PDB file of C-alpha atoms in Angstrom:
ATOM      1  CA  ASP A   1      -7.315  25.312 -12.956  1.00  0.00           C
ATOM      2  CA  VAL A   2      -4.469  26.135 -10.352  1.00  0.00           C
ATOM      3  CA  ALA A   3      -5.244  21.509  -8.305  1.00  0.00           C
ATOM      4  CA  GLY A   4      -4.850  20.315 -12.036  1.00  0.00           C
ATOM      5  CA  ASP A   5      -1.630  22.361 -13.235  1.00  0.00           C
ATOM      6  CA  ARG A   6      -0.330  21.694  -9.374  1.00  0.00           C
ATOM      7  CA  LEU A   7      -0.956  17.908 -10.073  1.00  0.00           C
ATOM      8  CA  HIS A   8       0.764  18.269 -13.507  1.00  0.00           C
ATOM      9  CA  ARG A   9       4.141  19.235 -11.934  1.00  0.00           C
ATOM     10  CA  GLN A  10       4.265  16.666  -9.208  1.00  0.00           C
ATOM     11  CA  LEU A  11       3.440  13.858 -11.967  1.00  0.00           C
ATOM     12  CA  ARG A  12       6.234  15.328 -14.159  1.00  0.00           C
ATOM     13  CA  SER A  13       8.690  15.675 -10.953  1.00  0.00           C
ATOM     14  CA  ALA A  14       7.946  11.876  -9.614  1.00  0.00           C
ATOM     15  CA  GLN A  15       8.546  11.098 -13.311  1.00  0.00           C
ATOM     16  CA  GLN A  16      12.207  12.446 -13.306  1.00  0.00           C
ATOM     17  CA  GLN A  17      12.598  10.877  -9.764  1.00  0.00           C
ATOM     18  CA  LEU A  18      11.549   7.652 -11.218  1.00  0.00           C
ATOM     19  CA  ALA A  19      13.725   7.883 -14.289  1.00  0.00           C
ATOM     20  CA  LEU A  20      16.544   8.982 -12.090  1.00  0.00           C
ATOM     21  CA  GLU A  21      15.949   5.723  -9.730  1.00  0.00           C
ATOM     22  CA  ALA A  22      15.643   3.456 -12.485  1.00  0.00           C
ATOM     23  CA  ALA A  23      19.097   4.280 -13.566  1.00  0.00           C
ATOM     24  CA  LEU A  24      21.216   3.714 -10.667  1.00  0.00           C
ATOM     25  CA  HIS A  25      18.600   0.809 -10.276  1.00  0.00           C
ATOM     26  CA  ARG A  26      19.884  -0.338 -13.606  1.00  0.00           C
ATOM     27  CA  ALA A  27      23.707   0.309 -12.688  1.00  0.00           C
ATOM     28  CA  GLU A  28      23.654  -1.898  -9.441  1.00  0.00           C
ATOM     29  CA  PRO A  29      20.343  -4.200  -9.899  1.00  0.00           C
ATOM     30  CA  ALA A  30      22.163  -6.048  -6.608  1.00  0.00           C
ATOM     31  CA  ASN A  31      21.496  -2.886  -4.612  1.00  0.00           C
ATOM     32  CA  ASN A  32      18.378  -3.239  -2.293  1.00  0.00           C
ATOM     33  CA  ASP A  33      18.266   0.397  -1.489  1.00  0.00           C
ATOM     34  CA  TYR A  34      17.935   1.230  -5.286  1.00  0.00           C
ATOM     35  CA  LEU A  35      15.344  -1.233  -5.575  1.00  0.00           C
ATOM     36  CA  PHE A  36      13.635   0.077  -3.022  1.00  0.00           C
ATOM     37  CA  GLU A  37      13.773   3.905  -3.949  1.00  0.00           C
ATOM     38  CA  LEU A  38      12.872   2.703  -6.987  1.00  0.00           C
ATOM     39  CA  GLY A  39       9.547   1.149  -5.721  1.00  0.00           C
ATOM     40  CA  GLN A  40       9.359   4.212  -4.208  1.00  0.00           C
ATOM     41  CA  ALA A  41       9.376   6.307  -7.050  1.00  0.00           C
ATOM     42  CA  GLU A  42       6.805   3.557  -9.089  1.00  0.00           C
ATOM     43  CA  PHE A  43       4.416   4.228  -5.765  1.00  0.00           C
ATOM     44  CA  TRP A  44       4.704   8.336  -6.085  1.00  0.00           C
ATOM     45  CA  VAL A  45       4.319   8.254 -10.241  1.00  0.00           C
ATOM     46  CA  GLY A  46       1.084   5.795  -9.554  1.00  0.00           C
ATOM     47  CA  TYR A  47       0.284   8.235  -6.408  1.00  0.00           C
ATOM     48  CA  VAL A  48       0.009  11.084  -8.515  1.00  0.00           C
ATOM     49  CA  ALA A  49      -1.846   9.186 -11.370  1.00  0.00           C
ATOM     50  CA  TRP A  50      -4.204   8.401  -8.704  1.00  0.00           C
ATOM     51  CA  GLN A  51      -5.241  12.000  -8.025  1.00  0.00           C
ATOM     52  CA  ARG A  52      -5.316  13.078 -11.284  1.00  0.00           C
ATOM     53  CA  GLY A  53      -8.089  10.616 -11.822  1.00  0.00           C
ATOM     54  CA  GLU A  54      -5.650   8.764 -14.185  1.00  0.00           C
ATOM     55  CA  LEU A  55      -6.721   4.455 -12.735  1.00  0.00           C
ATOM     56  CA  ASP A  56      -5.440   2.538 -15.187  1.00  0.00           C
ATOM     57  CA  TYR A  57      -2.012   4.258 -15.496  1.00  0.00           C
ATOM     58  CA  ALA A  58      -1.571   4.219 -11.716  1.00  0.00           C
ATOM     59  CA  GLY A  59      -2.214   0.738 -11.230  1.00  0.00           C
ATOM     60  CA  GLN A  60       0.190   0.305 -13.515  1.00  0.00           C
ATOM     61  CA  PHE A  61       2.851   2.102 -11.165  1.00  0.00           C
ATOM     62  CA  PHE A  62       1.311   0.541  -8.071  1.00  0.00           C
ATOM     63  CA  GLU A  63       1.884  -3.109  -9.771  1.00  0.00           C
ATOM     64  CA  ARG A  64       5.496  -2.388 -10.436  1.00  0.00           C
ATOM     65  CA  TYR A  65       5.727  -0.755  -6.453  1.00  0.00           C
ATOM     66  CA  LEU A  66       4.024  -4.414  -5.571  1.00  0.00           C
ATOM     67  CA  GLU A  67       6.533  -6.466  -7.992  1.00  0.00           C
ATOM     68  CA  TYR A  68       9.685  -4.348  -6.420  1.00  0.00           C
ATOM     69  CA  SER A  69       8.486  -4.889  -2.907  1.00  0.00           C
ATOM     70  CA  GLU A  70       8.145  -8.312  -3.524  1.00  0.00           C
ATOM     71  CA  GLN A  71      11.696  -8.727  -5.009  1.00  0.00           C
ATOM     72  CA  LEU A  72      12.892  -7.364  -1.876  1.00  0.00           C
ATOM     73  CA  SER A  73      10.829  -9.496   0.545  1.00  0.00           C
ATOM     74  CA  ARG A  74      12.532 -12.648  -0.815  1.00  0.00           C
ATOM     75  CA  ARG A  75      16.208 -10.999  -0.950  1.00  0.00           C
ATOM     76  CA  GLU A  76      15.129  -9.881   2.800  1.00  0.00           C
ATOM     77  CA  PRO A  77      12.277 -12.095   3.996  1.00  0.00           C
ATOM     78  CA  ASP A  78      12.745 -10.895   7.593  1.00  0.00           C
ATOM     79  CA  ASN A  79      12.848  -7.105   6.560  1.00  0.00           C
ATOM     80  CA  VAL A  80       9.589  -6.218   8.077  1.00  0.00           C
ATOM     81  CA  ASP A  81       9.901  -2.944   6.030  1.00  0.00           C
ATOM     82  CA  TYR A  82       9.763  -4.528   2.694  1.00  0.00           C
ATOM     83  CA  ARG A  83       7.097  -6.794   4.266  1.00  0.00           C
ATOM     84  CA  LEU A  84       4.982  -3.628   4.882  1.00  0.00           C
ATOM     85  CA  ASP A  85       5.829  -2.368   1.596  1.00  0.00           C
ATOM     86  CA  VAL A  86       4.378  -5.578  -0.347  1.00  0.00           C
ATOM     87  CA  SER A  87       0.817  -4.868   1.872  1.00  0.00           C
ATOM     88  CA  TYR A  88       1.151  -0.932   0.991  1.00  0.00           C
ATOM     89  CA  ALA A  89       1.118  -2.141  -2.696  1.00  0.00           C
ATOM     90  CA  LEU A  90      -1.991  -4.575  -2.512  1.00  0.00           C
ATOM     91  CA  SER A  91      -3.571  -1.954  -0.722  1.00  0.00           C
ATOM     92  CA  ASN A  92      -3.103   0.665  -3.253  1.00  0.00           C
ATOM     93  CA  LEU A  93      -4.064  -1.653  -6.052  1.00  0.00           C
ATOM     94  CA  GLY A  94      -7.321  -2.576  -3.823  1.00  0.00           C
ATOM     95  CA  SER A  95      -8.334   0.962  -3.739  1.00  0.00           C
ATOM     96  CA  ILE A  96      -7.847   1.091  -7.616  1.00  0.00           C
ATOM     97  CA  ALA A  97      -9.655  -1.462  -8.127  1.00  0.00           C
ATOM     98  CA  ASN A  98     -12.627  -0.301  -5.693  1.00  0.00           C
ATOM     99  CA  ALA A  99     -12.197   3.031  -7.370  1.00  0.00           C
ATOM    100  CA  GLN A 100     -13.045   0.761 -11.256  1.00  0.00           C
ATOM    101  CA  SER A 101     -15.883  -0.718  -9.160  1.00  0.00           C
ATOM    102  CA  GLN A 102     -14.326  -4.043  -9.054  1.00  0.00           C
ATOM    103  CA  PRO A 103     -15.112  -5.003  -5.775  1.00  0.00           C
ATOM    104  CA  GLU A 104     -14.077  -8.765  -5.981  1.00  0.00           C
ATOM    105  CA  LYS A 105     -10.664  -7.682  -7.162  1.00  0.00           C
ATOM    106  CA  ALA A 106     -10.342  -5.474  -4.586  1.00  0.00           C
ATOM    107  CA  LEU A 107     -11.479  -7.565  -1.837  1.00  0.00           C
ATOM    108  CA  GLU A 108      -8.799  -9.920  -2.643  1.00  0.00           C
ATOM    109  CA  LYS A 109      -5.937  -7.881  -2.767  1.00  0.00           C
ATOM    110  CA  PHE A 110      -6.881  -5.878   0.911  1.00  0.00           C
ATOM    111  CA  GLN A 111      -7.079  -9.246   1.969  1.00  0.00           C
ATOM    112  CA  ALA A 112      -3.732 -10.258   0.698  1.00  0.00           C
ATOM    113  CA  ALA A 113      -2.363  -7.335   2.545  1.00  0.00           C
ATOM    114  CA  ALA A 114      -4.265  -7.801   5.719  1.00  0.00           C
ATOM    115  CA  ALA A 115      -2.860 -11.622   5.946  1.00  0.00           C
ATOM    116  CA  ILE A 116       0.651  -9.359   5.808  1.00  0.00           C
ATOM    117  CA  GLY A 117      -0.612  -6.861   8.453  1.00  0.00           C
ATOM    118  CA  GLU A 118      -1.934  -9.734  10.397  1.00  0.00           C
ATOM    119  CA  GLU A 119       1.571 -11.957  10.297  1.00  0.00           C
ATOM    120  CA  LEU A 120       3.787  -8.704  11.175  1.00  0.00           C
ATOM    121  CA  LEU A 121       1.540  -7.755  13.940  1.00  0.00           C
ATOM    122  CA  GLY A 122       1.691 -11.229  15.506  1.00  0.00           C
ATOM    123  CA  ASN A 123       5.293 -11.366  15.624  1.00  0.00           C
ATOM    124  CA  ASP A 124       5.571  -7.790  16.936  1.00  0.00           C
ATOM    125  CA  PRO A 125       1.788  -7.122  18.937  1.00  0.00           C
ATOM    126  CA  ARG A 126       2.960  -3.794  20.898  1.00  0.00           C
ATOM    127  CA  ASN A 127       3.877  -2.399  17.291  1.00  0.00           C
ATOM    128  CA  VAL A 128       0.852   0.508  17.374  1.00  0.00           C
ATOM    129  CA  ASP A 129       1.763   1.296  13.620  1.00  0.00           C
ATOM    130  CA  LEU A 130       1.615  -2.293  12.807  1.00  0.00           C
ATOM    131  CA  ALA A 131      -1.598  -2.151  14.463  1.00  0.00           C
ATOM    132  CA  MET A 132      -3.192   0.877  12.702  1.00  0.00           C
ATOM    133  CA  ASN A 133      -2.388  -0.452   9.054  1.00  0.00           C
ATOM    134  CA  LEU A 134      -3.710  -3.314   9.975  1.00  0.00           C
ATOM    135  CA  ALA A 135      -6.786  -2.033  11.496  1.00  0.00           C
ATOM    136  CA  ASP A 136      -7.043   0.096   7.986  1.00  0.00           C
ATOM    137  CA  THR A 137      -7.010  -2.832   6.023  1.00  0.00           C
ATOM    138  CA  LEU A 138      -9.635  -4.221   7.514  1.00  0.00           C
ATOM    139  CA  SER A 139     -12.016  -1.737   7.340  1.00  0.00           C
ATOM    140  CA  TRP A 140     -11.328  -1.634   3.466  1.00  0.00           C
ATOM    141  CA  ILE A 141     -11.901  -5.180   3.909  1.00  0.00           C
ATOM    142  CA  GLY A 142     -15.173  -4.177   5.944  1.00  0.00           C
ATOM    143  CA  THR A 143     -16.104  -1.306   3.043  1.00  0.00           C
ATOM    144  CA  THR A 144     -16.000  -3.805   0.359  1.00  0.00           C
ATOM    145  CA  GLU A 145     -17.652  -6.042   1.893  1.00  0.00           C
ATOM    146  CA  LEU A 146     -20.528  -3.572   2.456  1.00  0.00           C
ATOM    147  CA  ASP A 147     -19.967  -2.498  -1.157  1.00  0.00           C
ATOM    148  CA  LEU A 148     -21.011  -6.384  -2.036  1.00  0.00           C
ATOM    149  CA  GLY A 149     -23.925  -6.062   0.651  1.00  0.00           C
ATOM    150  CA  LYS A 150     -22.317  -8.982   2.686  1.00  0.00           C
ATOM    151  CA  LEU A 151     -23.652  -6.995   5.792  1.00  0.00           C
ATOM    152  CA  GLN A 152     -22.062 -10.152   8.240  1.00  0.00           C
ATOM    153  CA  PRO A 153     -19.014  -9.970   7.071  1.00  0.00           C
ATOM    154  CA  ALA A 154     -18.504  -6.424   6.886  1.00  0.00           C
ATOM    155  CA  ARG A 155     -19.757  -6.072  10.393  1.00  0.00           C
ATOM    156  CA  ALA A 156     -16.941  -9.061  11.160  1.00  0.00           C
ATOM    157  CA  GLU A 157     -14.277  -7.093   9.680  1.00  0.00           C
ATOM    158  CA  PHE A 158     -14.642  -4.217  11.467  1.00  0.00           C
ATOM    159  CA  ARG A 159     -14.569  -5.746  15.030  1.00  0.00           C
ATOM    160  CA  LYS A 160     -11.619  -7.067  13.753  1.00  0.00           C
ATOM    161  CA  ALA A 161     -10.554  -3.608  12.878  1.00  0.00           C
ATOM    162  CA  VAL A 162     -11.979  -2.573  16.601  1.00  0.00           C
ATOM    163  CA  ASP A 163      -9.887  -5.164  18.336  1.00  0.00           C
ATOM    164  CA  THR A 164      -6.912  -4.721  16.680  1.00  0.00           C
ATOM    165  CA  MET A 165      -6.950  -1.193  17.880  1.00  0.00           C
ATOM    166  CA  ARG A 166      -8.399  -1.577  21.598  1.00  0.00           C
ATOM    167  CA  PRO A 167      -5.177  -2.706  23.453  1.00  0.00           C
ATOM    168  CA  PHE A 168      -3.911   0.194  22.236  1.00  0.00           C
ATOM    169  CA  HIS A 169      -6.564   2.278  23.023  1.00  0.00           C
ATOM    170  CA  GLU A 170      -7.019   0.975  26.458  1.00  0.00           C
ATOM    171  CA  GLN A 171      -2.750   1.687  26.933  1.00  0.00           C
ATOM    172  CA  GLN A 172      -4.375   5.176  26.135  1.00  0.00           C
ATOM    173  CA  LYS A 173      -2.267   5.140  22.755  1.00  0.00           C
ATOM    174  CA  ASP A 174      -4.874   6.440  20.958  1.00  0.00           C
TER     175      ASP A 174
END
């Protein structure tokens, strides 16, 4: 299977990068750049594992990605990129929970990610990338609410997603 071979090679490559980043971080644990890159490497191993259908395995890496992102965010609470990575990690964990038929857990993760997204967009309301990230997360919340049979809350989340993007659409920033 060509796709399986490609994913296997990608996983091996991501694991090698993770080993390198872990060694750099161990050598200088206070170095934020090394911790950031370690988190990114954890993400990529998790992502490839997710693509291979290895959800539990992927979740372990996404948990560490969240842990490292939260560490960075505590070190530099005003760093938007670090806060955004916390949001991304939470969304990834929500997606894994969703794929594992755990909608309540998925909803919790997506809602935590959206709270960060709302805060970041509130501080920079003209940032289309932050708006798109928030709208995407709100859409995941809506979809999860639908999966739970909660039609009115789902509709409200989809409306919030549309309302988040409306100012950018009106400015023709689609």
